[in-house]
PDB file of C-alpha atoms and ligand atoms in Angstrom:
ATOM      1  CA  MET V 489      23.125 -10.695  -4.103  1.00  0.00           C
ATOM      2  CA  THR V 490      22.983  -7.253  -5.712  1.00  0.00           C
ATOM      3  CA  LEU V 491      19.920  -5.079  -5.513  1.00  0.00           C
ATOM      4  CA  GLU V 492      19.177  -5.938  -9.232  1.00  0.00           C
ATOM      5  CA  GLU V 493      19.396  -9.722  -8.445  1.00  0.00           C
ATOM      6  CA  GLN V 494      17.142  -9.292  -5.504  1.00  0.00           C
ATOM      7  CA  ILE V 495      14.484  -7.529  -7.564  1.00  0.00           C
ATOM      8  CA  ARG V 496      14.847 -10.132 -10.321  1.00  0.00           C
ATOM      9  CA  SER V 497      14.513 -12.958  -7.681  1.00  0.00           C
ATOM     10  CA  VAL V 498      11.411 -11.406  -6.019  1.00  0.00           C
ATOM     11  CA  ARG V 499       9.855 -10.737  -9.428  1.00  0.00           C
ATOM     12  CA  GLU V 500      10.442 -14.464 -10.430  1.00  0.00           C
ATOM     13  CA  ARG V 501       8.803 -15.562  -7.189  1.00  0.00           C
ATOM     14  CA  ILE V 502       5.822 -13.371  -7.839  1.00  0.00           C
ATOM     15  CA  ASP V 503       5.425 -14.770 -11.378  1.00  0.00           C
ATOM     16  CA  ALA V 504       5.780 -18.375 -10.220  1.00  0.00           C
ATOM     17  CA  ALA V 505       3.123 -17.700  -7.534  1.00  0.00           C
ATOM     18  CA  ALA V 506       0.791 -16.341 -10.029  1.00  0.00           C
ATOM     19  CA  ARG V 507       1.258 -19.110 -12.491  1.00  0.00           C
ATOM     20  CA  GLY V 508       0.904 -21.610  -9.549  1.00  0.00           C
ATOM     21  CA  ALA V 509      -2.573 -20.079  -9.006  1.00  0.00           C
ATOM     22  CA  GLY V 510      -3.455 -20.175 -12.712  1.00  0.00           C
ATOM     23  CA  ARG V 511      -3.049 -16.378 -12.933  1.00  0.00           C
ATOM     24  CA  ASP V 512      -1.346 -14.184 -15.495  1.00  0.00           C
ATOM     25  CA  PRO V 513       1.803 -12.802 -13.757  1.00  0.00           C
ATOM     26  CA  SER V 514       1.333  -9.386 -15.516  1.00  0.00           C
ATOM     27  CA  GLU V 515      -1.820  -8.884 -13.278  1.00  0.00           C
ATOM     28  CA  ILE V 516       0.356  -8.489 -10.268  1.00  0.00           C
ATOM     29  CA  THR V 517       2.229  -5.264  -9.403  1.00  0.00           C
ATOM     30  CA  LEU V 518       5.381  -5.222  -7.414  1.00  0.00           C
ATOM     31  CA  CYS V 519       5.367  -2.251  -5.078  1.00  0.00           C
ATOM     32  CA  ALA V 520       8.752  -1.548  -3.430  1.00  0.00           C
ATOM     33  CA  ALA V 521       8.141  -0.452   0.176  1.00  0.00           C
ATOM     34  CA  THR V 522      10.923   2.171   0.489  1.00  0.00           C
ATOM     35  CA  LYS V 523      10.745   3.215   4.016  1.00  0.00           C
ATOM     36  CA  THR V 524      14.038   4.093   5.684  1.00  0.00           C
ATOM     37  CA  ARG V 525      15.854   3.707   2.201  1.00  0.00           C
ATOM     38  CA  SER V 526      18.064   6.431   0.654  1.00  0.00           C
ATOM     39  CA  ASP V 527      17.620   8.445  -2.413  1.00  0.00           C
ATOM     40  CA  ASP V 528      20.433   6.441  -3.957  1.00  0.00           C
ATOM     41  CA  THR V 529      18.765   3.034  -3.213  1.00  0.00           C
ATOM     42  CA  ILE V 530      15.441   4.142  -4.438  1.00  0.00           C
ATOM     43  CA  ARG V 531      17.046   5.494  -7.752  1.00  0.00           C
ATOM     44  CA  ALA V 532      18.894   2.185  -8.134  1.00  0.00           C
ATOM     45  CA  ALA V 533      15.751   0.156  -7.643  1.00  0.00           C
ATOM     46  CA  ILE V 534      14.024   2.199 -10.336  1.00  0.00           C
ATOM     47  CA  ALA V 535      17.025   1.781 -12.670  1.00  0.00           C
ATOM     48  CA  ALA V 536      16.811  -1.970 -12.021  1.00  0.00           C
ATOM     49  CA  GLY V 537      13.218  -2.048 -13.050  1.00  0.00           C
ATOM     50  CA  VAL V 538      10.930  -1.140 -10.030  1.00  0.00           C
ATOM     51  CA  ARG V 539       7.889   0.709 -11.357  1.00  0.00           C
ATOM     52  CA  VAL V 540       6.108   1.558  -8.069  1.00  0.00           C
ATOM     53  CA  CYS V 541       7.447   2.866  -4.756  1.00  0.00           C
ATOM     54  CA  GLY V 542       5.375   2.659  -1.610  1.00  0.00           C
ATOM     55  CA  GLU V 543       6.173   5.167   1.144  1.00  0.00           C
ATOM     56  CA  ASN V 544       4.525   5.103   4.515  1.00  0.00           C
ATOM     57  CA  ARG V 545       5.776   8.178   6.304  1.00  0.00           C
ATOM     58  CA  VAL V 546       4.829  11.673   5.133  1.00  0.00           C
ATOM     59  CA  GLN V 547       8.161  13.080   6.208  1.00  0.00           C
ATOM     60  CA  GLU V 548      10.207  10.616   4.021  1.00  0.00           C
ATOM     61  CA  LEU V 549       7.621  10.912   1.143  1.00  0.00           C
ATOM     62  CA  THR V 550       8.109  14.773   1.219  1.00  0.00           C
ATOM     63  CA  ALA V 551      12.001  14.430   1.165  1.00  0.00           C
ATOM     64  CA  HIS V 552      12.193  12.049  -1.656  1.00  0.00           C
ATOM     65  CA  LEU V 553       9.773  13.941  -3.707  1.00  0.00           C
ATOM     66  CA  GLU V 554      11.870  17.050  -3.201  1.00  0.00           C
ATOM     67  CA  THR V 555      15.063  15.356  -4.506  1.00  0.00           C
ATOM     68  CA  GLN V 556      12.958  13.653  -7.319  1.00  0.00           C
ATOM     69  CA  ALA V 557      14.211  10.278  -6.168  1.00  0.00           C
ATOM     70  CA  TYR V 558      11.219   8.538  -7.592  1.00  0.00           C
ATOM     71  CA  THR V 559      11.514   9.748 -11.199  1.00  0.00           C
ATOM     72  CA  GLY V 560      10.511   6.997 -13.446  1.00  0.00           C
ATOM     73  CA  ALA V 561       8.181   5.122 -10.991  1.00  0.00           C
ATOM     74  CA  GLU V 562       4.671   5.642  -9.572  1.00  0.00           C
ATOM     75  CA  VAL V 563       4.483   6.580  -5.979  1.00  0.00           C
ATOM     76  CA  HIS V 564       1.987   5.122  -3.538  1.00  0.00           C
ATOM     77  CA  PHE V 565       1.293   6.213  -0.010  1.00  0.00           C
ATOM     78  CA  ILE V 566       0.966   3.031   2.197  1.00  0.00           C
ATOM     79  CA  GLY V 567       1.196   4.151   5.733  1.00  0.00           C
ATOM     80  CA  HIS V 568      -1.215   5.540   8.167  1.00  0.00           C
ATOM     81  CA  LEU V 569      -2.411   9.093   7.063  1.00  0.00           C
ATOM     82  CA  GLN V 570      -3.473  11.683   9.603  1.00  0.00           C
ATOM     83  CA  THR V 571      -6.125  14.059   8.344  1.00  0.00           C
ATOM     84  CA  ASN V 572      -3.959  17.130   9.065  1.00  0.00           C
ATOM     85  CA  LYS V 573      -1.371  15.885   6.589  1.00  0.00           C
ATOM     86  CA  VAL V 574      -3.483  15.162   3.576  1.00  0.00           C
ATOM     87  CA  ASN V 575      -2.262  18.349   1.827  1.00  0.00           C
ATOM     88  CA  LYS V 576       1.235  16.749   1.856  1.00  0.00           C
ATOM     89  CA  VAL V 577      -0.037  13.628   0.022  1.00  0.00           C
ATOM     90  CA  VAL V 578      -3.163  14.348  -2.090  1.00  0.00           C
ATOM     91  CA  GLY V 579      -2.038  15.144  -5.688  1.00  0.00           C
ATOM     92  CA  ARG V 580       1.559  14.069  -4.997  1.00  0.00           C
ATOM     93  CA  VAL V 581       1.004  10.363  -5.215  1.00  0.00           C
ATOM     94  CA  ASP V 582      -0.693   8.040  -7.583  1.00  0.00           C
ATOM     95  CA  LEU V 583      -2.477   5.988  -5.058  1.00  0.00           C
ATOM     96  CA  ILE V 584      -3.251   6.328  -1.277  1.00  0.00           C
ATOM     97  CA  HIS V 585      -3.645   2.812   0.163  1.00  0.00           C
ATOM     98  CA  SER V 586      -4.538   3.607   3.626  1.00  0.00           C
ATOM     99  CA  VAL V 587      -8.037   5.327   3.815  1.00  0.00           C
ATOM    100  CA  ASP V 588      -9.602   4.142   7.100  1.00  0.00           C
ATOM    101  CA  SER V 589     -12.379   6.571   7.933  1.00  0.00           C
ATOM    102  CA  ALA V 590     -15.075   8.673   6.552  1.00  0.00           C
ATOM    103  CA  HIS V 591     -13.388  11.778   8.141  1.00  0.00           C
ATOM    104  CA  LEU V 592     -10.047  10.918   6.074  1.00  0.00           C
ATOM    105  CA  LEU V 593     -12.111  10.302   3.017  1.00  0.00           C
ATOM    106  CA  THR V 594     -13.674  13.660   3.114  1.00  0.00           C
ATOM    107  CA  ALA V 595     -10.456  15.420   3.867  1.00  0.00           C
ATOM    108  CA  ILE V 596      -8.833  13.812   0.834  1.00  0.00           C
ATOM    109  CA  ASP V 597     -11.824  14.711  -1.289  1.00  0.00           C
ATOM    110  CA  ALA V 598     -11.727  18.322  -0.230  1.00  0.00           C
ATOM    111  CA  GLN V 599      -8.056  18.688  -0.882  1.00  0.00           C
ATOM    112  CA  ALA V 600      -8.376  17.093  -4.259  1.00  0.00           C
ATOM    113  CA  LYS V 601     -11.119  19.356  -5.088  1.00  0.00           C
ATOM    114  CA  LYS V 602      -8.920  22.395  -4.172  1.00  0.00           C
ATOM    115  CA  LEU V 603      -6.336  21.023  -6.633  1.00  0.00           C
ATOM    116  CA  GLY V 604      -8.734  20.449  -9.324  1.00  0.00           C
ATOM    117  CA  ILE V 605      -7.907  16.585  -9.353  1.00  0.00           C
ATOM    118  CA  CYS V 606      -9.203  13.175  -8.719  1.00  0.00           C
ATOM    119  CA  GLN V 607      -7.275  11.161  -6.233  1.00  0.00           C
ATOM    120  CA  ASP V 608      -7.076   7.454  -6.429  1.00  0.00           C
ATOM    121  CA  ILE V 609      -7.495   5.694  -3.251  1.00  0.00           C
ATOM    122  CA  LEU V 610      -7.880   2.223  -1.622  1.00  0.00           C
ATOM    123  CA  LEU V 611      -9.769   1.462   1.628  1.00  0.00           C
ATOM    124  CA  GLU V 612      -7.626  -0.168   4.309  1.00  0.00           C
ATOM    125  CA  VAL V 613      -9.441  -3.108   6.043  1.00  0.00           C
ATOM    126  CA  ASN V 614      -8.390  -4.274   9.460  1.00  0.00           C
ATOM    127  CA  ILE V 615      -8.900  -7.906   8.370  1.00  0.00           C
ATOM    128  CA  GLY V 616      -7.547  -9.419  11.511  1.00  0.00           C
ATOM    129  CA  ARG V 617      -9.636  -7.224  13.804  1.00  0.00           C
ATOM    130  CA  GLU V 618      -6.526  -6.137  15.671  1.00  0.00           C
ATOM    131  CA  GLU V 619      -7.030  -3.299  18.296  1.00  0.00           C
ATOM    132  CA  SER V 620      -3.559  -1.995  17.647  1.00  0.00           C
ATOM    133  CA  LYS V 621      -4.177  -1.393  13.858  1.00  0.00           C
ATOM    134  CA  GLY V 622      -5.733   1.068  11.639  1.00  0.00           C
ATOM    135  CA  GLY V 623      -8.320   0.096   8.973  1.00  0.00           C
ATOM    136  CA  ILE V 624     -12.056  -0.302   9.024  1.00  0.00           C
ATOM    137  CA  SER V 625     -13.778  -3.420   9.971  1.00  0.00           C
ATOM    138  CA  PRO V 626     -14.759  -5.887   7.196  1.00  0.00           C
ATOM    139  CA  GLU V 627     -18.444  -4.943   8.022  1.00  0.00           C
ATOM    140  CA  GLN V 628     -17.935  -1.349   7.404  1.00  0.00           C
ATOM    141  CA  THR V 629     -16.295  -1.758   3.998  1.00  0.00           C
ATOM    142  CA  ALA V 630     -19.337  -1.602   1.791  1.00  0.00           C
ATOM    143  CA  ASP V 631     -20.623   1.476   3.427  1.00  0.00           C
ATOM    144  CA  LEU V 632     -17.269   3.435   3.226  1.00  0.00           C
ATOM    145  CA  ALA V 633     -16.960   2.208  -0.424  1.00  0.00           C
ATOM    146  CA  ALA V 634     -20.308   3.752  -1.230  1.00  0.00           C
ATOM    147  CA  GLN V 635     -19.387   6.958   0.379  1.00  0.00           C
ATOM    148  CA  ALA V 636     -16.174   7.018  -1.485  1.00  0.00           C
ATOM    149  CA  ALA V 637     -18.004   6.319  -4.769  1.00  0.00           C
ATOM    150  CA  ALA V 638     -20.333   9.281  -4.124  1.00  0.00           C
ATOM    151  CA  LEU V 639     -17.438  11.789  -3.849  1.00  0.00           C
ATOM    152  CA  GLU V 640     -16.348  13.685  -7.042  1.00  0.00           C
ATOM    153  CA  HIS V 641     -12.741  14.001  -6.311  1.00  0.00           C
ATOM    154  CA  VAL V 642     -11.763  10.576  -5.074  1.00  0.00           C
ATOM    155  CA  ARG V 643     -11.771   7.407  -7.169  1.00  0.00           C
ATOM    156  CA  LEU V 644     -12.151   4.128  -5.377  1.00  0.00           C
ATOM    157  CA  ARG V 645      -9.661   1.620  -6.782  1.00  0.00           C
ATOM    158  CA  GLY V 646      -9.985  -1.183  -4.332  1.00  0.00           C
ATOM    159  CA  LEU V 647      -8.884  -2.409  -0.958  1.00  0.00           C
ATOM    160  CA  MET V 648      -5.699  -2.979   1.086  1.00  0.00           C
ATOM    161  CA  ALA V 649      -4.877  -5.116   4.112  1.00  0.00           C
ATOM    162  CA  ILE V 650      -2.030  -5.758   6.595  1.00  0.00           C
ATOM    163  CA  PRO V 651      -2.901  -9.002   8.329  1.00  0.00           C
ATOM    164  CA  PRO V 652      -1.650  -9.880  11.646  1.00  0.00           C
ATOM    165  CA  ILE V 653       2.019 -10.873  12.074  1.00  0.00           C
ATOM    166  CA  CYS V 654       2.049 -14.541  11.890  1.00  0.00           C
ATOM    167  CA  ALA V 655       4.687 -17.084  12.899  1.00  0.00           C
ATOM    168  CA  VAL V 656       3.054 -20.122  11.088  1.00  0.00           C
ATOM    169  CA  PRO V 657       3.721 -20.445   7.432  1.00  0.00           C
ATOM    170  CA  GLY V 658       0.454 -19.931   5.452  1.00  0.00           C
ATOM    171  CA  GLY V 659      -1.317 -18.689   8.720  1.00  0.00           C
ATOM    172  CA  ASN V 660      -2.739 -15.660   6.900  1.00  0.00           C
ATOM    173  CA  ARG V 661      -4.307 -17.460   4.054  1.00  0.00           C
ATOM    174  CA  ARG V 662      -7.808 -17.206   5.453  1.00  0.00           C
ATOM    175  CA  PHE V 663      -7.395 -13.496   5.966  1.00  0.00           C
ATOM    176  CA  PHE V 664      -6.298 -13.097   2.442  1.00  0.00           C
ATOM    177  CA  ALA V 665      -9.255 -15.235   1.197  1.00  0.00           C
ATOM    178  CA  GLU V 666     -11.648 -13.196   3.197  1.00  0.00           C
ATOM    179  CA  MET V 667     -10.025  -9.996   1.692  1.00  0.00           C
ATOM    180  CA  TYR V 668     -10.637 -11.265  -1.840  1.00  0.00           C
ATOM    181  CA  ARG V 669     -14.260 -11.924  -1.073  1.00  0.00           C
ATOM    182  CA  LEU V 670     -14.673  -8.298   0.167  1.00  0.00           C
ATOM    183  CA  PHE V 671     -12.859  -7.186  -2.900  1.00  0.00           C
ATOM    184  CA  VAL V 672     -15.097  -9.082  -5.341  1.00  0.00           C
ATOM    185  CA  ASP V 673     -18.073  -7.829  -3.494  1.00  0.00           C
ATOM    186  CA  ILE V 674     -17.086  -4.080  -3.811  1.00  0.00           C
ATOM    187  CA  ARG V 675     -16.114  -4.471  -7.356  1.00  0.00           C
ATOM    188  CA  GLU V 676     -19.553  -5.853  -8.302  1.00  0.00           C
ATOM    189  CA  LYS V 677     -21.235  -3.168  -6.357  1.00  0.00           C
ATOM    190  CA  MET V 678     -19.253  -0.457  -8.040  1.00  0.00           C
ATOM    191  CA  SER V 679     -19.372  -1.730 -11.534  1.00  0.00           C
ATOM    192  CA  ASP V 680     -21.806   1.003 -12.709  1.00  0.00           C
ATOM    193  CA  ASN V 681     -20.091   4.080 -11.555  1.00  0.00           C
ATOM    194  CA  GLN V 682     -16.882   5.986 -12.205  1.00  0.00           C
ATOM    195  CA  SER V 683     -14.768   3.713  -9.888  1.00  0.00           C
ATOM    196  CA  ILE V 684     -12.342   1.361 -11.464  1.00  0.00           C
ATOM    197  CA  VAL V 685     -12.123  -1.277  -8.728  1.00  0.00           C
ATOM    198  CA  ASN V 686      -9.060  -3.405  -9.776  1.00  0.00           C
ATOM    199  CA  CYS V 687      -6.595  -3.183  -7.023  1.00  0.00           C
ATOM    200  CA  LEU V 688      -6.210  -5.566  -3.985  1.00  0.00           C
ATOM    201  CA  SER V 689      -3.165  -4.572  -2.084  1.00  0.00           C
ATOM    202  CA  MET V 690      -1.986  -7.350   0.109  1.00  0.00           C
ATOM    203  CA  GLY V 691       1.207  -9.408   0.710  1.00  0.00           C
ATOM    204  CA  MET V 692       4.592  -8.427   2.212  1.00  0.00           C
ATOM    205  CA  SER V 693       8.077 -10.020   2.213  1.00  0.00           C
ATOM    206  CA  GLY V 694       6.984 -12.848   4.450  1.00  0.00           C
ATOM    207  CA  ASP V 695       3.659 -13.906   2.869  1.00  0.00           C
ATOM    208  CA  PHE V 696       3.354 -12.467  -0.567  1.00  0.00           C
ATOM    209  CA  GLU V 697       3.111 -15.842  -2.342  1.00  0.00           C
ATOM    210  CA  ASP V 698       0.086 -16.831  -0.102  1.00  0.00           C
ATOM    211  CA  ALA V 699      -1.476 -13.452  -1.006  1.00  0.00           C
ATOM    212  CA  ILE V 700      -1.027 -13.851  -4.773  1.00  0.00           C
ATOM    213  CA  ALA V 701      -2.545 -17.348  -4.344  1.00  0.00           C
ATOM    214  CA  GLN V 702      -5.678 -15.937  -2.844  1.00  0.00           C
ATOM    215  CA  GLY V 703      -6.100 -13.040  -5.373  1.00  0.00           C
ATOM    216  CA  SER V 704      -3.824 -10.134  -4.560  1.00  0.00           C
ATOM    217  CA  THR V 705      -3.138  -7.682  -7.470  1.00  0.00           C
ATOM    218  CA  LEU V 706      -0.420  -5.703  -5.699  1.00  0.00           C
ATOM    219  CA  VAL V 707       2.239  -6.856  -3.214  1.00  0.00           C
ATOM    220  CA  ARG V 708       4.191  -4.388  -0.971  1.00  0.00           C
ATOM    221  CA  ILE V 709       7.755  -5.679  -0.565  1.00  0.00           C
ATOM    222  CA  GLY V 710      10.574  -4.037   1.555  1.00  0.00           C
ATOM    223  CA  THR V 711      12.996  -6.316   3.239  1.00  0.00           C
ATOM    224  CA  ALA V 712      12.911  -9.128   0.554  1.00  0.00           C
ATOM    225  CA  LEU V 713      14.087  -6.521  -1.944  1.00  0.00           C
ATOM    226  CA  PHE V 714      16.491  -4.167   0.248  1.00  0.00           C
ATOM    227  CA  GLY V 715      17.503  -6.364   3.155  1.00  0.00           C
ATOM    228  CA  PRO V 716      16.656  -5.743   6.855  1.00  0.00           C
ATOM    229  CA  ARG V 717      15.813  -2.223   7.952  1.00  0.00           C
ATOM    230  CA  PRO V 718      17.797  -0.363  10.428  1.00  0.00           C
ATOM    231  CA  PRO V 719      16.359  -0.581  13.960  1.00  0.00           C
ATOM    232  CA  LYS V 720      13.982   2.288  14.834  1.00  0.00           C
ATOM    233  CA  GLN V 721      15.905   5.102  16.567  1.00  0.00           C
ATOM    234  CA  PRO V 722      14.240   6.042  19.857  1.00  0.00           C
ATOM    235  CA  PRO V 723      13.055   9.642  20.083  1.00  0.00           C
ATOM    236  CA  VAL V 724      15.711  12.112  21.163  1.00  0.00           C
ATOM    237  CA  SER V 725      14.254  12.573  24.672  1.00  0.00           C
ATOM    238  CA  ASP V 726      14.488   8.966  25.349  1.00  0.00           C
ATOM    239  CA  GLN V 727      18.249   8.800  24.554  1.00  0.00           C
ATOM    240  CA  PRO V 728      20.559   8.445  27.642  1.00  0.00           C
ATOM    241  CA  ARG V 729      22.159  11.748  28.613  1.00  0.00           C
ATOM    242  CA  LEU V 730      26.038  11.935  28.284  1.00  0.00           C
TER     243      LEU V 730
HETATM  244  C1  PLP I 610       7.119  -1.810   5.331  1.00  0.00           C
HETATM  245  C2  PLP I 610       5.873  -2.111   4.797  1.00  0.00           C
HETATM  246  C3  PLP I 610       5.716  -3.124   3.925  1.00  0.00           C
HETATM  247  C4  PLP I 610       6.873  -4.093   3.535  1.00  0.00           C
HETATM  248  O1  PLP I 610       7.255  -4.867   4.613  1.00  0.00           O
HETATM  249  P1  PLP I 610       8.402  -5.961   4.449  1.00  0.00           P
HETATM  250  O2  PLP I 610       7.960  -7.073   5.323  1.00  0.00           O
HETATM  251  O3  PLP I 610       9.587  -5.351   4.752  1.00  0.00           O
HETATM  252  O4  PLP I 610       8.303  -6.454   2.989  1.00  0.00           O
HETATM  253  C5  PLP I 610       4.387  -3.409   3.350  1.00  0.00           C
HETATM  254  N1  PLP I 610       3.384  -2.588   3.635  1.00  0.00           N
HETATM  255  C6  PLP I 610       3.492  -1.586   4.578  1.00  0.00           C
HETATM  256  C7  PLP I 610       2.227  -0.738   4.846  1.00  0.00           C
HETATM  257  C8  PLP I 610       4.737  -1.343   5.096  1.00  0.00           C
HETATM  258  O5  PLP I 610       4.659  -0.256   5.964  1.00  0.00           O
END
């Protein structure tokens, strides 16, 4: 299949999953996870109708911004963000999905203030309670949301989650359902301030239909659009000497 056909096919699957859940397909945003992809691939995806690109490494984000590869699309930052790199991301992306500490939240607010803007953010929840993963615990979510709502230069838009890698089909449904309950709770708590809580970012190539059935409003999809990613290159120092 061509990239255009892949995009159309994924969009059709999103729409079918939405209808199957009694939802309006237009409620669900497709975010193309563009890590490791070239400028040309990103431009081709946008030409074929992709409206949101999600980048998860600061270095790749910076490179694609420099060459204006994202022209015509929104850009979201979906990877782990270190506090010392906020100045490379804040004000350059439409939405940061991965806010996972009060420290990072404060740093984003400070940088946004410096730029005179308001940065849209999501809080990342470690819904599978995995030690190896970033994200706040479900119990911390309401507190961090309240902290975000109190800041002048960030605007809380919702929640994001990456559930555990799961071999069993449908195995993550309970995590998606738990995320939806957290999302509704935050949305109700925030309904009387400047936050617009309307984004629940969950679902990837292997499980986006289940995520949509449980209430996702944004799915982040890489391999189902672009094919498998090249294997990670080992750091230079690990390569065998010639
Ligand atoms: C790579 C990535 C995705 C997409 O993963 P696929 O399984 O290729 O669809 C989604 N979210 C994040 C945060 C990612 O880094």
